[in-house]
């Protein structure tokens, strides 16, 4: 994704001041619980009807691959990610237990897309990592909020999930939500400034293509830092990437976006894939699983990743 598109889709959401958005068990310790509950009437306030319908369709599709995961019967909670609003975090639960998440984004053309998703209890917004980073920065969140500070959720395409911590009389602190790294404020300030100049009108299509998804294909997870020889190898040719990801079962593969790794939290290991199909397009969509060892496993379209980065095979 080019810089302008990334800027246009930057978003953040204040969770400190809205009455229905509560942060519980706030603590200066390393674990911060953030688990607000939204009912149907609240979801109507937090996400347009078109977004809710789109999310429900994606959940049903995910349920076609594994009925035991209960995606089809999941309760979906929506969290807007920006002034605009251009992105939404969707947390899926079944009988009170998290089963996965989705991030839905409106493109510049007003089309809704499933930017990423994940299975299981993990989420890109890791509360424990947030607490640990705030501890290292000597920031007490409870005192911060009581003193007029604010905590925001942020998301920018292609893959940047982050926290924005606003402190009175101090520059804002930006934290990568998936790994706890402190992000460069100049870069995030630029994203925020640009986002205030953009708006997106969602196109609510009355008909959507029928979708299905294949079962998960998972790979052993590894740390790209354990063997840096991939840095000196030639990247996989773009037209071979899908074949290598799908059929190179015995190969370790790294995704890297070079100087734009800050937007991806990379370099990251390829830890699996899942293939989506539509009845209107002959070509399938490959969602590549990234991470899973020291960060949440996130499924992202191959086409998104190839706009910025390359894949490398780790040779022993």
Coordinates of C-alpha atoms in Angstrom, one line a residue:
X1 CA 0.0 0.0 0.0
X2 CA 1.4 3.4 -1.0
X3 CA 2.0 6.0 1.6
X4 CA -0.9 8.2 0.6
X5 CA -3.3 5.2 0.9
X6 CA -1.8 4.3 4.2
X7 CA -2.2 7.9 5.4
X8 CA -5.8 8.1 4.2
X9 CA -6.8 5.0 6.1
X10 CA -5.1 6.0 9.4
X11 CA -7.6 5.9 12.3
X12 CA -7.8 6.3 16.0
X13 CA -10.5 5.9 18.6
X14 CA -10.7 7.5 22.0
X15 CA -11.7 5.0 24.7
X16 CA -11.1 7.2 27.7
X17 CA -13.9 9.7 27.5
X18 CA -17.0 8.0 26.0
X19 CA -19.4 6.7 28.7
X20 CA -20.1 3.4 27.0
X21 CA -16.4 2.7 26.5
X22 CA -15.0 1.7 29.9
X23 CA -11.5 0.5 30.8
X24 CA -11.7 -1.9 33.7
X25 CA -9.0 -3.1 36.2
X26 CA -6.7 -0.2 35.2
X27 CA -3.4 -0.8 36.9
X28 CA 0.2 0.5 36.7
X29 CA 1.2 -3.1 36.6
X30 CA 2.0 -5.0 33.4
X31 CA -1.5 -6.2 32.7
X32 CA -4.3 -3.9 31.8
X33 CA -7.8 -5.3 31.2
X34 CA -9.8 -3.8 28.4
X35 CA -13.0 -5.7 27.7
X36 CA -16.0 -3.5 27.1
X37 CA -19.3 -5.1 26.2
X38 CA -21.6 -3.7 23.6
X39 CA -25.2 -4.8 22.9
X40 CA -27.1 -4.4 19.7
X41 CA -28.1 -0.8 20.4
X42 CA -24.5 0.1 21.2
X43 CA -23.3 -1.7 18.0
X44 CA -25.6 0.5 16.0
X45 CA -23.8 3.6 17.4
X46 CA -20.4 2.1 16.9
X47 CA -20.7 0.7 13.4
X48 CA -22.9 1.5 10.4
X49 CA -25.4 -1.1 9.4
X50 CA -23.4 -1.8 6.2
X51 CA -20.3 -2.6 8.3
X52 CA -22.3 -4.9 10.6
X53 CA -23.8 -6.8 7.7
X54 CA -20.4 -7.1 6.0
X55 CA -18.8 -8.4 9.3
X56 CA -21.6 -11.0 9.7
X57 CA -21.0 -12.2 6.2
X58 CA -17.3 -12.7 6.8
X59 CA -18.0 -14.5 10.1
X60 CA -20.4 -16.9 8.3
X61 CA -17.7 -17.5 5.7
X62 CA -15.1 -18.3 8.3
X63 CA -17.5 -20.7 9.8
X64 CA -17.6 -22.8 6.6
X65 CA -14.1 -23.9 7.2
X66 CA -14.5 -25.1 10.8
X67 CA -17.9 -25.3 12.4
X68 CA -16.4 -26.2 15.7
X69 CA -14.9 -22.6 15.9
X70 CA -18.5 -21.3 16.1
X71 CA -17.9 -18.3 13.8
X72 CA -21.4 -18.6 12.3
X73 CA -23.0 -18.2 15.8
X74 CA -20.5 -15.7 17.2
X75 CA -21.5 -12.5 19.0
X76 CA -19.8 -9.6 17.3
X77 CA -18.7 -6.5 19.2
X78 CA -17.6 -3.4 17.2
X79 CA -15.0 -0.8 18.0
X80 CA -14.6 2.1 15.7
X81 CA -11.0 3.0 14.8
X82 CA -11.0 6.5 13.8
X83 CA -12.6 9.9 13.1
X84 CA -14.3 9.4 9.9
X85 CA -14.8 6.5 10.6
X86 CA -12.7 4.3 8.2
X87 CA -11.9 1.1 10.2
X88 CA -13.5 -1.1 12.8
X89 CA -12.1 -3.8 15.1
X90 CA -14.7 -6.6 15.4
X91 CA -14.2 -9.0 18.3
X92 CA -16.0 -12.4 18.0
X93 CA -17.2 -14.3 21.0
X94 CA -19.1 -17.5 21.4
X95 CA -20.7 -18.3 24.8
X96 CA -18.5 -15.6 26.4
X97 CA -15.2 -16.9 25.0
X98 CA -13.2 -15.0 22.4
X99 CA -12.9 -17.0 19.2
X100 CA -11.3 -14.5 16.9
X101 CA -11.2 -11.0 15.5
X102 CA -11.6 -9.1 12.3
X103 CA -10.5 -5.6 11.1
X104 CA -12.8 -4.1 8.5
X105 CA -11.7 -1.1 6.5
X106 CA -13.4 1.2 4.0
X107 CA -11.2 1.9 1.0
X108 CA -10.9 5.3 -0.7
X109 CA -13.6 4.1 -3.1
X110 CA -16.0 3.3 -0.3
X111 CA -15.7 -0.4 -0.6
X112 CA -15.5 -2.5 2.6
X113 CA -12.6 -5.0 2.8
X114 CA -11.5 -7.5 5.4
X115 CA -8.1 -6.0 6.1
X116 CA -7.1 -8.8 8.4
X117 CA -8.4 -11.4 10.9
X118 CA -7.3 -13.9 13.4
X119 CA -8.5 -17.1 15.1
X120 CA -8.6 -17.9 18.8
X121 CA -8.3 -15.7 21.9
X122 CA -5.6 -13.3 20.7
X123 CA -6.1 -9.8 19.5
X124 CA -3.8 -7.3 17.8
X125 CA -4.4 -5.0 20.7
X126 CA -2.4 -6.7 23.4
X127 CA -3.3 -5.2 26.8
X128 CA -0.4 -6.9 28.6
X129 CA 2.1 -5.5 26.2
X130 CA 0.6 -2.1 26.6
X131 CA 1.0 -2.3 30.4
X132 CA 4.6 -3.5 30.1
X133 CA 5.5 -0.6 27.7
X134 CA 3.8 2.0 29.9
X135 CA 5.8 0.6 32.9
X136 CA 9.0 1.0 31.0
X137 CA 8.0 4.6 30.0
X138 CA 7.1 5.3 33.7
X139 CA 3.5 6.1 32.8
X140 CA 0.7 5.1 35.2
X141 CA -2.4 4.7 33.1
X142 CA -4.8 5.1 36.0
X143 CA -3.2 8.3 37.0
X144 CA -3.0 9.5 33.4
X145 CA -6.7 9.0 32.8
X146 CA -7.6 10.6 36.1
X147 CA -5.5 13.6 35.2
X148 CA -7.2 14.3 31.9
X149 CA -5.0 12.1 29.7
X150 CA -6.5 9.8 27.0
X151 CA -5.9 6.4 25.5
X152 CA -6.8 5.7 21.8
X153 CA -6.8 2.7 19.6
X154 CA -5.2 3.3 16.2
X155 CA -5.1 1.4 12.9
X156 CA -3.4 2.3 9.6
X157 CA -3.3 0.1 6.6
X158 CA -1.6 -2.1 5.7
X159 CA -1.0 -3.6 9.1
X160 CA -0.3 -1.1 11.8
X161 CA -2.3 -1.6 15.0
X162 CA -1.2 0.8 17.8
X163 CA -2.1 2.6 21.0
X164 CA -2.0 6.4 21.2
X165 CA -1.3 7.7 24.8
X166 CA -2.0 11.4 25.2
X167 CA -0.4 12.9 28.3
X168 CA -1.3 16.5 29.4
X169 CA 1.6 18.8 28.7
X170 CA 3.6 16.0 27.0
X171 CA 4.0 14.7 23.4
X172 CA 1.7 11.8 22.5
X173 CA 3.2 8.3 23.0
X174 CA 2.6 5.8 20.2
X175 CA 2.9 2.1 21.0
X176 CA 2.8 -0.8 18.5
X177 CA -0.2 -2.8 19.9
X178 CA 1.2 -6.2 18.7
X179 CA 4.7 -6.1 20.1
X180 CA 4.9 -3.2 22.6
X181 CA 7.5 -1.2 20.6
X182 CA 7.4 2.6 20.9
X183 CA 6.7 4.0 17.4
X184 CA 8.3 7.2 15.9
X185 CA 6.0 10.1 16.8
X186 CA 6.9 12.1 13.7
X187 CA 5.6 9.3 11.4
X188 CA 2.3 8.8 13.4
X189 CA 1.7 12.6 13.6
X190 CA 1.9 12.8 9.9
X191 CA -0.6 10.0 9.5
X192 CA -3.0 11.7 12.0
X193 CA -2.7 15.1 10.3
X194 CA -3.5 13.5 6.9
X195 CA -6.4 11.5 8.2
X196 CA -8.2 14.7 9.4
X197 CA -8.3 15.9 5.8
X198 CA -9.9 12.7 4.4
X199 CA -13.4 11.2 4.5
X200 CA -14.9 8.0 3.1
X201 CA -18.5 7.3 2.1
X202 CA -19.3 3.6 2.4
X203 CA -21.0 2.0 -0.6
X204 CA -23.7 -0.3 0.8
X205 CA -24.1 -3.0 -1.9
X206 CA -27.4 -4.7 -1.8
X207 CA -25.9 -7.9 -3.2
X208 CA -22.6 -9.5 -2.2
X209 CA -20.8 -12.5 -3.8
X210 CA -21.1 -15.9 -2.1
X211 CA -17.9 -16.7 -0.3
X212 CA -16.3 -19.9 1.1
X213 CA -13.0 -20.5 2.8
X214 CA -10.7 -23.6 2.9
X215 CA -9.5 -25.1 6.2
X216 CA -6.4 -23.5 7.9
X217 CA -3.0 -24.5 6.8
X218 CA -0.5 -23.8 9.5
X219 CA 3.3 -23.9 9.6
X220 CA 5.8 -24.3 12.5
X221 CA 6.4 -20.8 13.9
X222 CA 10.0 -19.5 14.1
X223 CA 11.9 -16.3 14.9
X224 CA 13.4 -14.6 11.8
X225 CA 16.2 -13.2 14.1
X226 CA 17.4 -16.7 14.8
X227 CA 18.8 -17.1 11.3
X228 CA 19.6 -13.8 9.5
X229 CA 21.0 -15.5 6.3
X230 CA 17.7 -14.7 4.6
X231 CA 18.9 -11.1 4.5
X232 CA 21.5 -12.0 2.0
X233 CA 19.3 -14.2 -0.2
X234 CA 17.3 -13.2 -3.2
X235 CA 13.6 -12.5 -2.6
X236 CA 11.0 -14.9 -4.0
X237 CA 9.7 -13.6 -7.3
X238 CA 6.2 -12.0 -7.0
X239 CA 4.6 -14.4 -9.3
X240 CA 6.0 -17.4 -7.3
X241 CA 5.1 -16.2 -3.8
X242 CA 1.7 -17.8 -3.6
X243 CA 3.0 -21.1 -4.8
X244 CA 5.9 -21.1 -2.4
X245 CA 3.6 -20.2 0.5
X246 CA 1.1 -22.9 -0.3
X247 CA 3.5 -25.7 -1.3
X248 CA 6.8 -25.0 0.4
X249 CA 5.9 -27.0 3.5
X250 CA 9.5 -27.7 4.6
X251 CA 10.7 -24.1 4.1
X252 CA 10.8 -21.3 6.5
X253 CA 9.6 -18.1 4.9
X254 CA 10.1 -14.5 6.1
X255 CA 8.0 -11.5 5.0
X256 CA 9.9 -8.2 5.1
X257 CA 8.9 -4.7 4.0
X258 CA 12.4 -3.2 4.3
X259 CA 12.2 0.4 5.7
X260 CA 8.5 0.1 6.0
X261 CA 8.6 -2.7 8.5
X262 CA 7.5 -0.3 11.1
X263 CA 4.0 -0.4 9.5
X264 CA 4.0 -4.2 9.7
X265 CA 5.8 -4.9 12.9
X266 CA 8.2 -7.0 10.8
X267 CA 10.1 -8.8 9.6
X268 CA 7.7 -11.6 10.4
X269 CA 7.6 -15.3 9.8
X270 CA 5.0 -16.8 7.5
X271 CA 3.1 -19.2 9.8
X272 CA 0.3 -20.5 7.5
X273 CA -2.4 -19.5 5.1
X274 CA -6.1 -19.7 4.3
X275 CA -7.7 -19.7 0.9
X276 CA -10.9 -17.8 0.2
X277 CA -13.2 -18.3 -2.8
X278 CA -16.0 -16.3 -4.4
X279 CA -18.6 -17.4 -6.9
X280 CA -18.1 -14.2 -9.0
X281 CA -14.4 -14.4 -9.5
X282 CA -12.5 -17.4 -10.7
X283 CA -9.3 -16.5 -8.9
X284 CA -9.1 -17.2 -5.2
X285 CA -7.8 -14.9 -2.5
X286 CA -4.9 -16.0 -0.4
X287 CA -4.7 -14.7 3.2
X288 CA -1.2 -15.2 4.6
X289 CA -0.7 -15.8 8.3
X290 CA 2.1 -13.7 9.8
X291 CA 3.6 -14.0 13.3
X292 CA 2.4 -16.3 16.0
X293 CA 5.6 -16.8 18.1
X294 CA 6.3 -13.5 19.8
X295 CA 3.2 -11.7 18.4
X296 CA -0.4 -12.4 17.5
X297 CA -1.0 -14.5 14.3
X298 CA -2.6 -12.2 11.7
X299 CA -4.1 -13.3 8.4
X300 CA -3.6 -10.6 5.7
X301 CA -4.3 -10.7 1.9
X302 CA -1.2 -11.6 -0.1
X303 CA -2.0 -8.7 -2.5
X304 CA -1.8 -6.3 0.4
X305 CA 1.6 -7.6 1.5
X306 CA 3.1 -7.6 -2.0
X307 CA 2.4 -3.9 -2.4
X308 CA 5.1 -3.1 0.2
X309 CA 7.2 -6.1 0.9
X310 CA 8.9 -9.3 -0.2
X311 CA 9.2 -12.9 0.9
X312 CA 12.5 -14.6 1.6
X313 CA 13.2 -18.3 2.1
X314 CA 15.4 -19.1 5.1
X315 CA 18.1 -21.5 4.0
X316 CA 20.0 -23.5 6.6

